[in-house]
Amino acid sequence: MVIYGMKRSLITLGALFCVFCIASTSTAIPQVQSTFVLDKIDDLNYIKLKLQNKITEINEFISQKIKDISTLGLIDSLINLLIKLLEFILKIADFISTILNLGGRILQFVNQIIYIIETIISIINWILDLFNPEKLLSNNYF
């Protein structure tokens, strides 16, 4: 029994020793090729950093495009179009009002000229009446 127990203990200890040896050799970096492995790790870190930089650039680009799209959206474009149309209509109304105001001034000027002409005609008639006494006698002024 004792021999049987010793065999079992030796087999178990041998198996554990083999497991520890295999585990230590598989996880350890070989000393001869350590620069090769470290260079590969550095290359992988460099590639990882480049990918992270590209991801941040893409995120910034997408966020800028989303901001551009949101500021230049369809509804905003329609609102800006309506505002521009209203401004155009108001400018046309202002132009028409200026033309009507100018037309009113021209009409007032023509009326003043007609009034001046009528006044001149009545002055001329009065002067003619002064030099034509027959007209005064027919009107029984004397």
PDB file of C-alpha atoms in Angstrom:
ATOM      1  CA  MET A   1       0.000   0.000   0.000  1.00  0.00           C
ATOM      2  CA  VAL A   2       2.751   2.370   0.866  1.00  0.00           C
ATOM      3  CA  ILE A   3       4.446   1.719  -2.447  1.00  0.00           C
ATOM      4  CA  TYR A   4       1.191   2.205  -4.248  1.00  0.00           C
ATOM      5  CA  GLY A   5       0.685   5.595  -2.459  1.00  0.00           C
ATOM      6  CA  MET A   6       4.247   6.660  -3.243  1.00  0.00           C
ATOM      7  CA  LYS A   7       3.776   5.842  -6.912  1.00  0.00           C
ATOM      8  CA  ARG A   8       0.657   7.872  -6.948  1.00  0.00           C
ATOM      9  CA  SER A   9       2.371  10.817  -5.210  1.00  0.00           C
ATOM     10  CA  LEU A  10       5.361  10.661  -7.535  1.00  0.00           C
ATOM     11  CA  ILE A  11       3.142  10.515 -10.600  1.00  0.00           C
ATOM     12  CA  THR A  12       1.110  13.485  -9.339  1.00  0.00           C
ATOM     13  CA  LEU A  13       4.239  15.495  -8.482  1.00  0.00           C
ATOM     14  CA  GLY A  14       5.757  14.648 -11.891  1.00  0.00           C
ATOM     15  CA  ALA A  15       2.585  15.739 -13.668  1.00  0.00           C
ATOM     16  CA  LEU A  16       2.481  19.025 -11.723  1.00  0.00           C
ATOM     17  CA  PHE A  17       6.179  19.615 -12.458  1.00  0.00           C
ATOM     18  CA  CYS A  18       5.529  19.061 -16.188  1.00  0.00           C
ATOM     19  CA  VAL A  19       2.564  21.432 -16.087  1.00  0.00           C
ATOM     20  CA  PHE A  20       4.664  24.144 -14.414  1.00  0.00           C
ATOM     21  CA  CYS A  21       7.494  23.671 -16.909  1.00  0.00           C
ATOM     22  CA  ILE A  22       5.193  23.822 -19.894  1.00  0.00           C
ATOM     23  CA  ALA A  23       3.381  26.862 -18.514  1.00  0.00           C
ATOM     24  CA  SER A  24       6.608  28.735 -17.733  1.00  0.00           C
ATOM     25  CA  THR A  25       8.162  28.065 -21.144  1.00  0.00           C
ATOM     26  CA  SER A  26       5.040  29.001 -23.054  1.00  0.00           C
ATOM     27  CA  THR A  27       4.533  32.322 -21.217  1.00  0.00           C
ATOM     28  CA  ALA A  28       8.184  33.364 -21.048  1.00  0.00           C
ATOM     29  CA  ILE A  29       9.741  35.458 -23.811  1.00  0.00           C
ATOM     30  CA  PRO A  30      12.743  33.748 -25.311  1.00  0.00           C
ATOM     31  CA  GLN A  31      15.899  35.740 -24.591  1.00  0.00           C
ATOM     32  CA  VAL A  32      17.479  35.133 -27.965  1.00  0.00           C
ATOM     33  CA  GLN A  33      14.613  36.594 -30.012  1.00  0.00           C
ATOM     34  CA  SER A  34      13.348  39.160 -27.523  1.00  0.00           C
ATOM     35  CA  THR A  35      14.012  42.160 -29.832  1.00  0.00           C
ATOM     36  CA  PHE A  36      11.930  40.604 -32.603  1.00  0.00           C
ATOM     37  CA  VAL A  37       8.949  40.106 -30.322  1.00  0.00           C
ATOM     38  CA  LEU A  38       9.271  43.592 -28.815  1.00  0.00           C
ATOM     39  CA  ASP A  39       9.505  45.121 -32.299  1.00  0.00           C
ATOM     40  CA  LYS A  40       6.317  43.318 -33.289  1.00  0.00           C
ATOM     41  CA  ILE A  41       4.604  44.574 -30.143  1.00  0.00           C
ATOM     42  CA  ASP A  42       5.757  48.132 -30.964  1.00  0.00           C
ATOM     43  CA  ASP A  43       4.480  47.735 -34.514  1.00  0.00           C
ATOM     44  CA  LEU A  44       1.128  46.545 -33.202  1.00  0.00           C
ATOM     45  CA  ASN A  45       0.949  49.528 -30.805  1.00  0.00           C
ATOM     46  CA  TYR A  46       1.818  51.913 -33.682  1.00  0.00           C
ATOM     47  CA  ILE A  47      -0.913  50.389 -35.856  1.00  0.00           C
ATOM     48  CA  LYS A  48      -3.330  50.618 -32.929  1.00  0.00           C
ATOM     49  CA  LEU A  49      -2.521  54.329 -32.452  1.00  0.00           C
ATOM     50  CA  LYS A  50      -2.932  55.007 -36.186  1.00  0.00           C
ATOM     51  CA  LEU A  51      -6.305  53.276 -36.147  1.00  0.00           C
ATOM     52  CA  GLN A  52      -7.405  55.284 -33.115  1.00  0.00           C
ATOM     53  CA  ASN A  53      -6.326  58.527 -34.836  1.00  0.00           C
ATOM     54  CA  LYS A  54      -8.242  57.564 -37.981  1.00  0.00           C
ATOM     55  CA  ILE A  55     -11.310  56.709 -35.895  1.00  0.00           C
ATOM     56  CA  THR A  56     -11.206  60.112 -34.170  1.00  0.00           C
ATOM     57  CA  GLU A  57     -10.755  61.864 -37.549  1.00  0.00           C
ATOM     58  CA  ILE A  58     -13.730  59.961 -38.953  1.00  0.00           C
ATOM     59  CA  ASN A  59     -15.820  60.809 -35.881  1.00  0.00           C
ATOM     60  CA  GLU A  60     -14.943  64.510 -36.199  1.00  0.00           C
ATOM     61  CA  PHE A  61     -15.689  64.455 -39.938  1.00  0.00           C
ATOM     62  CA  ILE A  62     -19.044  62.736 -39.382  1.00  0.00           C
ATOM     63  CA  SER A  63     -20.000  65.096 -36.559  1.00  0.00           C
ATOM     64  CA  GLN A  64     -19.116  68.115 -38.755  1.00  0.00           C
ATOM     65  CA  LYS A  65     -21.186  66.727 -41.627  1.00  0.00           C
ATOM     66  CA  ILE A  66     -24.099  66.090 -39.267  1.00  0.00           C
ATOM     67  CA  LYS A  67     -23.864  69.694 -38.071  1.00  0.00           C
ATOM     68  CA  ASP A  68     -23.773  70.891 -41.687  1.00  0.00           C
ATOM     69  CA  ILE A  69     -26.759  68.717 -42.550  1.00  0.00           C
ATOM     70  CA  SER A  70     -28.713  69.881 -39.530  1.00  0.00           C
ATOM     71  CA  THR A  71     -28.032  73.551 -40.310  1.00  0.00           C
ATOM     72  CA  LEU A  72     -28.769  73.118 -43.988  1.00  0.00           C
ATOM     73  CA  GLY A  73     -31.761  70.866 -43.586  1.00  0.00           C
ATOM     74  CA  LEU A  74     -34.809  70.887 -45.806  1.00  0.00           C
ATOM     75  CA  ILE A  75     -37.006  72.735 -43.329  1.00  0.00           C
ATOM     76  CA  ASP A  76     -34.347  75.385 -42.725  1.00  0.00           C
ATOM     77  CA  SER A  77     -33.917  75.788 -46.479  1.00  0.00           C
ATOM     78  CA  LEU A  78     -37.670  76.230 -46.914  1.00  0.00           C
ATOM     79  CA  ILE A  79     -37.823  78.764 -44.098  1.00  0.00           C
ATOM     80  CA  ASN A  80     -34.904  80.698 -45.618  1.00  0.00           C
ATOM     81  CA  LEU A  81     -36.618  80.557 -49.025  1.00  0.00           C
ATOM     82  CA  LEU A  82     -39.863  81.923 -47.546  1.00  0.00           C
ATOM     83  CA  ILE A  83     -37.972  84.698 -45.775  1.00  0.00           C
ATOM     84  CA  LYS A  84     -36.212  85.646 -49.018  1.00  0.00           C
ATOM     85  CA  LEU A  85     -39.556  85.609 -50.879  1.00  0.00           C
ATOM     86  CA  LEU A  86     -41.140  87.865 -48.255  1.00  0.00           C
ATOM     87  CA  GLU A  87     -38.189  90.248 -48.455  1.00  0.00           C
ATOM     88  CA  PHE A  88     -38.539  90.279 -52.264  1.00  0.00           C
ATOM     89  CA  ILE A  89     -42.288  90.990 -52.013  1.00  0.00           C
ATOM     90  CA  LEU A  90     -41.629  93.786 -49.516  1.00  0.00           C
ATOM     91  CA  LYS A  91     -39.038  95.309 -51.847  1.00  0.00           C
ATOM     92  CA  ILE A  92     -41.522  95.149 -54.732  1.00  0.00           C
ATOM     93  CA  ALA A  93     -44.181  96.790 -52.523  1.00  0.00           C
ATOM     94  CA  ASP A  94     -41.692  99.505 -51.536  1.00  0.00           C
ATOM     95  CA  PHE A  95     -40.828 100.075 -55.210  1.00  0.00           C
ATOM     96  CA  ILE A  96     -44.517 100.308 -56.155  1.00  0.00           C
ATOM     97  CA  SER A  97     -45.142 102.704 -53.259  1.00  0.00           C
ATOM     98  CA  THR A  98     -42.228 104.859 -54.445  1.00  0.00           C
ATOM     99  CA  ILE A  99     -43.651 104.885 -57.982  1.00  0.00           C
ATOM    100  CA  LEU A 100     -47.127 105.780 -56.677  1.00  0.00           C
ATOM    101  CA  ASN A 101     -45.636 108.516 -54.501  1.00  0.00           C
ATOM    102  CA  LEU A 102     -43.741 109.852 -57.497  1.00  0.00           C
ATOM    103  CA  GLY A 103     -46.947 109.653 -59.579  1.00  0.00           C
ATOM    104  CA  GLY A 104     -48.819 111.573 -56.869  1.00  0.00           C
ATOM    105  CA  ARG A 105     -46.149 114.262 -56.866  1.00  0.00           C
ATOM    106  CA  ILE A 106     -46.281 114.502 -60.665  1.00  0.00           C
ATOM    107  CA  LEU A 107     -50.097 114.790 -60.520  1.00  0.00           C
ATOM    108  CA  GLN A 108     -49.830 117.507 -57.861  1.00  0.00           C
ATOM    109  CA  PHE A 109     -47.263 119.331 -60.032  1.00  0.00           C
ATOM    110  CA  VAL A 110     -49.562 119.108 -63.078  1.00  0.00           C
ATOM    111  CA  ASN A 111     -52.492 120.434 -60.995  1.00  0.00           C
ATOM    112  CA  GLN A 112     -50.341 123.351 -59.838  1.00  0.00           C
ATOM    113  CA  ILE A 113     -49.401 124.121 -63.449  1.00  0.00           C
ATOM    114  CA  ILE A 114     -53.090 123.973 -64.456  1.00  0.00           C
ATOM    115  CA  TYR A 115     -53.961 126.328 -61.572  1.00  0.00           C
ATOM    116  CA  ILE A 116     -51.185 128.735 -62.641  1.00  0.00           C
ATOM    117  CA  ILE A 117     -52.429 128.628 -66.241  1.00  0.00           C
ATOM    118  CA  GLU A 118     -56.022 129.300 -65.097  1.00  0.00           C
ATOM    119  CA  THR A 119     -54.782 132.197 -62.978  1.00  0.00           C
ATOM    120  CA  ILE A 120     -52.821 133.628 -65.897  1.00  0.00           C
ATOM    121  CA  ILE A 121     -55.905 133.270 -68.143  1.00  0.00           C
ATOM    122  CA  SER A 122     -58.110 135.060 -65.613  1.00  0.00           C
ATOM    123  CA  ILE A 123     -55.491 137.864 -65.267  1.00  0.00           C
ATOM    124  CA  ILE A 124     -55.372 138.189 -69.052  1.00  0.00           C
ATOM    125  CA  ASN A 125     -59.212 138.332 -69.181  1.00  0.00           C
ATOM    126  CA  TRP A 126     -59.238 140.977 -66.479  1.00  0.00           C
ATOM    127  CA  ILE A 127     -56.643 143.055 -68.357  1.00  0.00           C
ATOM    128  CA  LEU A 128     -58.681 142.666 -71.570  1.00  0.00           C
ATOM    129  CA  ASP A 129     -61.768 143.773 -69.734  1.00  0.00           C
ATOM    130  CA  LEU A 130     -59.934 146.879 -68.560  1.00  0.00           C
ATOM    131  CA  PHE A 131     -59.057 147.909 -72.081  1.00  0.00           C
ATOM    132  CA  ASN A 132     -62.438 147.001 -73.576  1.00  0.00           C
ATOM    133  CA  PRO A 133     -65.061 149.413 -72.225  1.00  0.00           C
ATOM    134  CA  GLU A 134     -67.852 147.951 -74.310  1.00  0.00           C
ATOM    135  CA  LYS A 135     -67.732 144.867 -72.202  1.00  0.00           C
ATOM    136  CA  LEU A 136     -68.101 146.966 -69.065  1.00  0.00           C
ATOM    137  CA  LEU A 137     -71.108 148.857 -70.462  1.00  0.00           C
ATOM    138  CA  SER A 138     -72.829 145.673 -71.521  1.00  0.00           C
ATOM    139  CA  ASN A 139     -72.470 144.335 -68.015  1.00  0.00           C
ATOM    140  CA  ASN A 140     -74.060 147.527 -66.626  1.00  0.00           C
ATOM    141  CA  TYR A 141     -71.216 148.329 -64.344  1.00  0.00           C
ATOM    142  CA  PHE A 142     -71.673 152.054 -65.086  1.00  0.00           C
TER     143      PHE A 142
END
